[in-house]
JSON list of C-alpha atoms in Angstrom, two decimals:
[
{"chain": "A", "resi": 12, "resn": "MET", "atom": "CA", "xyz": [27.96, -42.40, -22.72]},
{"chain": "A", "resi": 13, "resn": "THR", "atom": "CA", "xyz": [29.17, -45.01, -21.02]},
{"chain": "A", "resi": 14, "resn": "ASP", "atom": "CA", "xyz": [32.69, -46.13, -20.80]},
{"chain": "A", "resi": 15, "resn": "LEU", "atom": "CA", "xyz": [31.65, -50.13, -21.02]},
{"chain": "A", "resi": 16, "resn": "PRO", "atom": "CA", "xyz": [32.57, -51.89, -23.77]},
{"chain": "A", "resi": 17, "resn": "ILE", "atom": "CA", "xyz": [30.30, -52.19, -27.08]},
{"chain": "A", "resi": 18, "resn": "ALA", "atom": "CA", "xyz": [28.94, -55.00, -29.12]},
{"chain": "A", "resi": 19, "resn": "GLN", "atom": "CA", "xyz": [27.95, -53.29, -32.50]},
{"chain": "A", "resi": 20, "resn": "THR", "atom": "CA", "xyz": [28.94, -56.29, -34.76]},
{"chain": "A", "resi": 21, "resn": "LEU", "atom": "CA", "xyz": [27.82, -60.30, -34.80]},
{"chain": "A", "resi": 22, "resn": "HIS", "atom": "CA", "xyz": [29.91, -62.91, -36.00]},
{"chain": "A", "resi": 23, "resn": "ARG", "atom": "CA", "xyz": [27.37, -66.03, -36.90]},
{"chain": "A", "resi": 24, "resn": "LYS", "atom": "CA", "xyz": [28.44, -69.22, -35.72]},
{"chain": "A", "resi": 25, "resn": "GLY", "atom": "CA", "xyz": [31.26, -70.99, -37.89]},
{"chain": "A", "resi": 26, "resn": "HIS", "atom": "CA", "xyz": [32.39, -67.43, -39.22]},
{"chain": "A", "resi": 27, "resn": "TRP", "atom": "CA", "xyz": [34.67, -66.27, -36.04]},
{"chain": "A", "resi": 28, "resn": "SER", "atom": "CA", "xyz": [37.53, -67.71, -34.32]},
{"chain": "A", "resi": 29, "resn": "GLY", "atom": "CA", "xyz": [39.62, -67.12, -31.60]},
{"chain": "A", "resi": 30, "resn": "ASP", "atom": "CA", "xyz": [39.14, -66.64, -27.31]},
{"chain": "A", "resi": 31, "resn": "ALA", "atom": "CA", "xyz": [36.32, -65.48, -26.13]},
{"chain": "A", "resi": 32, "resn": "GLN", "atom": "CA", "xyz": [34.25, -64.87, -23.22]},
{"chain": "A", "resi": 33, "resn": "PRO", "atom": "CA", "xyz": [31.32, -66.80, -22.84]},
{"chain": "A", "resi": 34, "resn": "CYS", "atom": "CA", "xyz": [28.18, -64.99, -22.35]},
{"chain": "A", "resi": 35, "resn": "GLU", "atom": "CA", "xyz": [24.81, -67.12, -21.42]},
{"chain": "A", "resi": 36, "resn": "LEU", "atom": "CA", "xyz": [21.59, -66.07, -21.78]},
{"chain": "A", "resi": 37, "resn": "ASP", "atom": "CA", "xyz": [18.27, -68.02, -22.21]},
{"chain": "A", "resi": 38, "resn": "TYR", "atom": "CA", "xyz": [16.35, -67.56, -25.71]},
{"chain": "A", "resi": 39, "resn": "ASP", "atom": "CA", "xyz": [13.94, -65.18, -24.47]},
{"chain": "A", "resi": 40, "resn": "ALA", "atom": "CA", "xyz": [17.65, -62.94, -23.62]},
{"chain": "A", "resi": 41, "resn": "ARG", "atom": "CA", "xyz": [18.93, -63.80, -26.99]},
{"chain": "A", "resi": 42, "resn": "PHE", "atom": "CA", "xyz": [16.12, -61.91, -28.89]},
{"chain": "A", "resi": 43, "resn": "LEU", "atom": "CA", "xyz": [17.79, -58.27, -28.70]},
{"chain": "A", "resi": 44, "resn": "ARG", "atom": "CA", "xyz": [18.94, -54.97, -30.30]},
{"chain": "A", "resi": 45, "resn": "ARG", "atom": "CA", "xyz": [20.42, -52.61, -27.17]},
{"chain": "A", "resi": 46, "resn": "LYS", "atom": "CA", "xyz": [21.09, -54.09, -23.74]},
{"chain": "A", "resi": 47, "resn": "ARG", "atom": "CA", "xyz": [24.01, -54.61, -21.40]},
{"chain": "A", "resi": 48, "resn": "LEU", "atom": "CA", "xyz": [24.93, -57.88, -20.86]},
{"chain": "A", "resi": 49, "resn": "THR", "atom": "CA", "xyz": [27.84, -59.43, -18.27]},
{"chain": "A", "resi": 50, "resn": "THR", "atom": "CA", "xyz": [29.89, -62.49, -19.22]},
{"chain": "A", "resi": 51, "resn": "ARG", "atom": "CA", "xyz": [30.35, -65.84, -16.97]},
{"chain": "A", "resi": 52, "resn": "THR", "atom": "CA", "xyz": [33.68, -63.99, -16.19]},
{"chain": "A", "resi": 53, "resn": "GLY", "atom": "CA", "xyz": [32.40, -60.77, -14.90]},
{"chain": "A", "resi": 54, "resn": "LEU", "atom": "CA", "xyz": [33.02, -59.11, -18.33]},
{"chain": "A", "resi": 55, "resn": "SER", "atom": "CA", "xyz": [30.24, -56.04, -18.66]},
{"chain": "A", "resi": 56, "resn": "PHE", "atom": "CA", "xyz": [29.57, -54.98, -21.86]},
{"chain": "A", "resi": 57, "resn": "LEU", "atom": "CA", "xyz": [26.43, -53.11, -24.05]},
{"chain": "A", "resi": 58, "resn": "VAL", "atom": "CA", "xyz": [25.02, -54.58, -26.82]},
{"chain": "A", "resi": 59, "resn": "ASP", "atom": "CA", "xyz": [24.63, -51.97, -29.53]},
{"chain": "A", "resi": 60, "resn": "LEU", "atom": "CA", "xyz": [22.82, -53.68, -32.73]},
{"chain": "A", "resi": 61, "resn": "SER", "atom": "CA", "xyz": [21.41, -52.24, -35.62]},
{"chain": "A", "resi": 62, "resn": "GLN", "atom": "CA", "xyz": [18.13, -53.73, -35.56]},
{"chain": "A", "resi": 63, "resn": "THR", "atom": "CA", "xyz": [16.60, -56.54, -32.89]},
{"chain": "A", "resi": 64, "resn": "THR", "atom": "CA", "xyz": [18.20, -59.82, -33.72]},
{"chain": "A", "resi": 65, "resn": "SER", "atom": "CA", "xyz": [17.99, -62.98, -33.07]},
{"chain": "A", "resi": 66, "resn": "LEU", "atom": "CA", "xyz": [21.32, -64.64, -31.22]},
{"chain": "A", "resi": 67, "resn": "ASP", "atom": "CA", "xyz": [22.06, -68.08, -31.61]},
{"chain": "A", "resi": 68, "resn": "HIS", "atom": "CA", "xyz": [24.11, -70.37, -29.53]},
{"chain": "A", "resi": 69, "resn": "GLY", "atom": "CA", "xyz": [27.31, -69.74, -31.08]},
{"chain": "A", "resi": 70, "resn": "ASP", "atom": "CA", "xyz": [27.17, -67.29, -32.39]},
{"chain": "A", "resi": 71, "resn": "ALA", "atom": "CA", "xyz": [30.10, -64.28, -30.87]},
{"chain": "A", "resi": 72, "resn": "LEU", "atom": "CA", "xyz": [29.75, -59.96, -30.59]},
{"chain": "A", "resi": 73, "resn": "GLU", "atom": "CA", "xyz": [32.79, -58.04, -31.06]},
{"chain": "A", "resi": 74, "resn": "LEU", "atom": "CA", "xyz": [33.61, -55.71, -28.63]},
{"chain": "A", "resi": 75, "resn": "ASN", "atom": "CA", "xyz": [34.74, -52.34, -30.35]},
{"chain": "A", "resi": 76, "resn": "ASN", "atom": "CA", "xyz": [38.38, -52.93, -28.13]},
{"chain": "A", "resi": 77, "resn": "GLY", "atom": "CA", "xyz": [38.70, -56.27, -30.54]},
{"chain": "A", "resi": 78, "resn": "ARG", "atom": "CA", "xyz": [37.52, -59.01, -28.27]},
{"chain": "A", "resi": 79, "resn": "LEU", "atom": "CA", "xyz": [34.75, -61.10, -28.77]},
{"chain": "A", "resi": 80, "resn": "VAL", "atom": "CA", "xyz": [32.02, -62.52, -26.55]},
{"chain": "A", "resi": 81, "resn": "GLU", "atom": "CA", "xyz": [30.47, -66.11, -27.12]},
{"chain": "A", "resi": 82, "resn": "ILE", "atom": "CA", "xyz": [26.48, -66.63, -26.91]},
{"chain": "A", "resi": 83, "resn": "VAL", "atom": "CA", "xyz": [25.97, -69.55, -25.31]},
{"chain": "A", "resi": 84, "resn": "ALA", "atom": "CA", "xyz": [22.38, -70.75, -24.86]},
{"chain": "A", "resi": 85, "resn": "ALA", "atom": "CA", "xyz": [21.40, -71.34, -20.71]},
{"chain": "A", "resi": 86, "resn": "ARG", "atom": "CA", "xyz": [20.15, -73.85, -19.35]},
{"chain": "A", "resi": 87, "resn": "GLU", "atom": "CA", "xyz": [15.91, -73.29, -18.75]},
{"chain": "A", "resi": 88, "resn": "ASP", "atom": "CA", "xyz": [12.64, -74.77, -17.61]},
{"chain": "A", "resi": 89, "resn": "LEU", "atom": "CA", "xyz": [11.48, -77.09, -20.71]},
{"chain": "A", "resi": 90, "resn": "LEU", "atom": "CA", "xyz": [9.13, -79.69, -21.59]},
{"chain": "A", "resi": 91, "resn": "SER", "atom": "CA", "xyz": [10.45, -82.74, -23.58]},
{"chain": "A", "resi": 92, "resn": "VAL", "atom": "CA", "xyz": [8.18, -84.05, -26.09]},
{"chain": "A", "resi": 93, "resn": "THR", "atom": "CA", "xyz": [7.88, -87.42, -26.89]},
{"chain": "A", "resi": 94, "resn": "GLY", "atom": "CA", "xyz": [5.44, -90.33, -28.28]},
{"chain": "A", "resi": 95, "resn": "PRO", "atom": "CA", "xyz": [4.44, -92.75, -30.97]},
{"chain": "A", "resi": 96, "resn": "ASP", "atom": "CA", "xyz": [4.36, -90.00, -33.85]},
{"chain": "A", "resi": 97, "resn": "LEU", "atom": "CA", "xyz": [6.98, -86.98, -33.26]},
{"chain": "A", "resi": 98, "resn": "VAL", "atom": "CA", "xyz": [6.24, -85.70, -36.72]},
{"chain": "A", "resi": 99, "resn": "ARG", "atom": "CA", "xyz": [2.16, -85.37, -36.18]},
{"chain": "A", "resi": 100, "resn": "LEU", "atom": "CA", "xyz": [3.53, -83.81, -32.32]},
{"chain": "A", "resi": 101, "resn": "ALA", "atom": "CA", "xyz": [5.47, -81.64, -34.20]},
{"chain": "A", "resi": 102, "resn": "TRP", "atom": "CA", "xyz": [2.97, -80.49, -36.77]},
{"chain": "A", "resi": 103, "resn": "HIS", "atom": "CA", "xyz": [0.57, -78.98, -33.92]},
{"chain": "A", "resi": 104, "resn": "ILE", "atom": "CA", "xyz": [3.48, -77.75, -32.29]},
{"chain": "A", "resi": 105, "resn": "GLY", "atom": "CA", "xyz": [4.46, -75.96, -35.33]},
{"chain": "A", "resi": 106, "resn": "ASN", "atom": "CA", "xyz": [0.60, -75.04, -35.93]},
{"chain": "A", "resi": 107, "resn": "ARG", "atom": "CA", "xyz": [0.60, -72.71, -32.64]},
{"chain": "A", "resi": 108, "resn": "HIS", "atom": "CA", "xyz": [3.67, -70.90, -33.82]},
{"chain": "A", "resi": 109, "resn": "THR", "atom": "CA", "xyz": [5.41, -72.60, -30.80]},
{"chain": "A", "resi": 110, "resn": "PRO", "atom": "CA", "xyz": [9.16, -72.64, -30.98]},
{"chain": "A", "resi": 111, "resn": "CYS", "atom": "CA", "xyz": [10.63, -76.10, -31.27]},
{"chain": "A", "resi": 112, "resn": "GLN", "atom": "CA", "xyz": [13.65, -77.80, -31.03]},
{"chain": "A", "resi": 113, "resn": "ILE", "atom": "CA", "xyz": [13.77, -80.93, -32.76]},
{"chain": "A", "resi": 114, "resn": "ALA", "atom": "CA", "xyz": [16.21, -84.32, -32.15]},
{"chain": "A", "resi": 115, "resn": "PRO", "atom": "CA", "xyz": [15.42, -87.32, -33.25]},
{"chain": "A", "resi": 116, "resn": "ASP", "atom": "CA", "xyz": [13.92, -88.86, -30.12]},
{"chain": "A", "resi": 117, "resn": "ARG", "atom": "CA", "xyz": [11.79, -85.87, -28.67]},
{"chain": "A", "resi": 118, "resn": "LEU", "atom": "CA", "xyz": [10.68, -82.54, -29.19]},
{"chain": "A", "resi": 119, "resn": "LEU", "atom": "CA", "xyz": [12.12, -79.41, -26.51]},
{"chain": "A", "resi": 120, "resn": "ILE", "atom": "CA", "xyz": [9.46, -76.51, -26.32]},
{"chain": "A", "resi": 121, "resn": "GLN", "atom": "CA", "xyz": [9.39, -74.38, -23.72]},
{"chain": "A", "resi": 122, "resn": "ALA", "atom": "CA", "xyz": [7.49, -74.68, -20.51]},
{"chain": "A", "resi": 123, "resn": "ASP", "atom": "CA", "xyz": [3.84, -73.36, -21.11]},
{"chain": "A", "resi": 124, "resn": "PRO", "atom": "CA", "xyz": [0.55, -75.25, -19.27]},
{"chain": "A", "resi": 125, "resn": "VAL", "atom": "CA", "xyz": [-1.93, -75.05, -22.18]},
{"chain": "A", "resi": 126, "resn": "ILE", "atom": "CA", "xyz": [0.54, -76.50, -24.99]},
{"chain": "A", "resi": 127, "resn": "ARG", "atom": "CA", "xyz": [1.22, -79.34, -22.12]},
{"chain": "A", "resi": 128, "resn": "HIS", "atom": "CA", "xyz": [-2.68, -80.17, -21.81]},
{"chain": "A", "resi": 129, "resn": "MET", "atom": "CA", "xyz": [-2.58, -80.07, -26.14]},
{"chain": "A", "resi": 130, "resn": "LEU", "atom": "CA", "xyz": [-0.02, -82.38, -26.45]},
{"chain": "A", "resi": 131, "resn": "GLU", "atom": "CA", "xyz": [-1.04, -85.34, -23.85]},
{"chain": "A", "resi": 132, "resn": "HIS", "atom": "CA", "xyz": [-4.39, -84.97, -25.14]},
{"chain": "A", "resi": 133, "resn": "LEU", "atom": "CA", "xyz": [-2.73, -85.87, -28.19]},
{"chain": "A", "resi": 134, "resn": "GLY", "atom": "CA", "xyz": [-1.15, -88.64, -26.84]},
{"chain": "A", "resi": 135, "resn": "ALA", "atom": "CA", "xyz": [2.36, -87.11, -26.22]},
{"chain": "A", "resi": 136, "resn": "ARG", "atom": "CA", "xyz": [4.68, -88.36, -23.22]},
{"chain": "A", "resi": 137, "resn": "VAL", "atom": "CA", "xyz": [5.11, -84.89, -21.26]},
{"chain": "A", "resi": 138, "resn": "GLU", "atom": "CA", "xyz": [8.34, -84.18, -19.17]},
{"chain": "A", "resi": 139, "resn": "GLU", "atom": "CA", "xyz": [9.43, -81.78, -17.50]},
{"chain": "A", "resi": 140, "resn": "VAL", "atom": "CA", "xyz": [13.72, -81.01, -18.22]},
{"chain": "A", "resi": 141, "resn": "SER", "atom": "CA", "xyz": [15.97, -78.32, -17.67]},
{"chain": "A", "resi": 142, "resn": "ALA", "atom": "CA", "xyz": [18.61, -77.80, -20.42]},
{"chain": "A", "resi": 143, "resn": "PRO", "atom": "CA", "xyz": [19.78, -75.11, -22.87]},
{"chain": "A", "resi": 144, "resn": "PHE", "atom": "CA", "xyz": [17.04, -74.43, -25.79]},
{"chain": "A", "resi": 145, "resn": "THR", "atom": "CA", "xyz": [18.16, -73.92, -28.94]},
{"chain": "A", "resi": 146, "resn": "PRO", "atom": "CA", "xyz": [15.18, -74.03, -31.37]},
{"chain": "A", "resi": 147, "resn": "GLU", "atom": "CA", "xyz": [14.58, -74.35, -34.94]},
{"chain": "A", "resi": 148, "resn": "GLY", "atom": "CA", "xyz": [15.03, -70.99, -37.18]},
{"chain": "A", "resi": 149, "resn": "GLY", "atom": "CA", "xyz": [12.37, -69.81, -39.45]},
{"chain": "A", "resi": 150, "resn": "ALA", "atom": "CA", "xyz": [11.10, -71.44, -42.67]},
{"chain": "A", "resi": 151, "resn": "TYR", "atom": "CA", "xyz": [14.49, -69.94, -43.93]},
{"chain": "A", "resi": 152, "resn": "GLY", "atom": "CA", "xyz": [16.64, -71.38, -41.53]},
{"chain": "A", "resi": 153, "resn": "HIS", "atom": "CA", "xyz": [16.84, -68.22, -39.34]},
{"chain": "A", "resi": 154, "resn": "GLY", "atom": "CA", "xyz": [15.16, -65.70, -37.45]},
{"chain": "A", "resi": 155, "resn": "ARG", "atom": "CA", "xyz": [11.80, -65.98, -34.76]},
{"chain": "A", "resi": 156, "resn": "THR", "atom": "CA", "xyz": [8.49, -67.30, -36.37]},
{"chain": "A", "resi": 157, "resn": "HIS", "atom": "CA", "xyz": [6.14, -67.36, -32.90]},
{"chain": "A", "resi": 158, "resn": "ALA", "atom": "CA", "xyz": [3.41, -65.22, -31.95]},
{"chain": "A", "resi": 159, "resn": "HIS", "atom": "CA", "xyz": [3.58, -63.55, -35.65]},
{"chain": "A", "resi": 160, "resn": "GLU", "atom": "CA", "xyz": [6.07, -61.76, -35.05]},
{"chain": "A", "resi": 161, "resn": "HIS", "atom": "CA", "xyz": [7.24, -59.65, -37.83]},
{"chain": "A", "resi": 162, "resn": "VAL", "atom": "CA", "xyz": [9.88, -58.01, -37.45]},
{"chain": "A", "resi": 163, "resn": "ALA", "atom": "CA", "xyz": [12.32, -56.42, -40.30]},
{"chain": "A", "resi": 164, "resn": "THR", "atom": "CA", "xyz": [13.79, -59.23, -41.86]},
{"chain": "A", "resi": 165, "resn": "ALA", "atom": "CA", "xyz": [11.41, -61.95, -40.93]},
{"chain": "A", "resi": 166, "resn": "HIS", "atom": "CA", "xyz": [9.71, -61.96, -44.68]},
{"chain": "A", "resi": 167, "resn": "GLU", "atom": "CA", "xyz": [12.93, -61.53, -46.38]},
{"chain": "A", "resi": 168, "resn": "HIS", "atom": "CA", "xyz": [13.16, -64.59, -48.68]}
]
């Protein structure tokens, strides 16, 4: 048994309010079921969700003591992709099941030398950047679909 507060309840962005301790996590760390985390202010707690879950920037975990912890997307090393035909480049990124954050003027992906080479070969301009990474959800607006992962909720419609 642990003396740490435990988070077993997730509130999605827009479905919670109040004061919350910020907890910065990169994209990979936001995919979890059971893990010890620490907020920016040093509050340690244990996440113990019923299933592996993709946490999004702006979600909140409710601790068993009633406190809230807000999930904040941490800055990480990414590739900024630009070019004259972003739609075509986005298609090639999606065809490789690579998580992608879509903006009107650029695409952001995790740093990957193989994908970078492919994109440059297709005429993209690729620049290394450091930014929070909040890629699009799965085909139905949630979940992770890269690398053909099939978690329990991946194919619920």
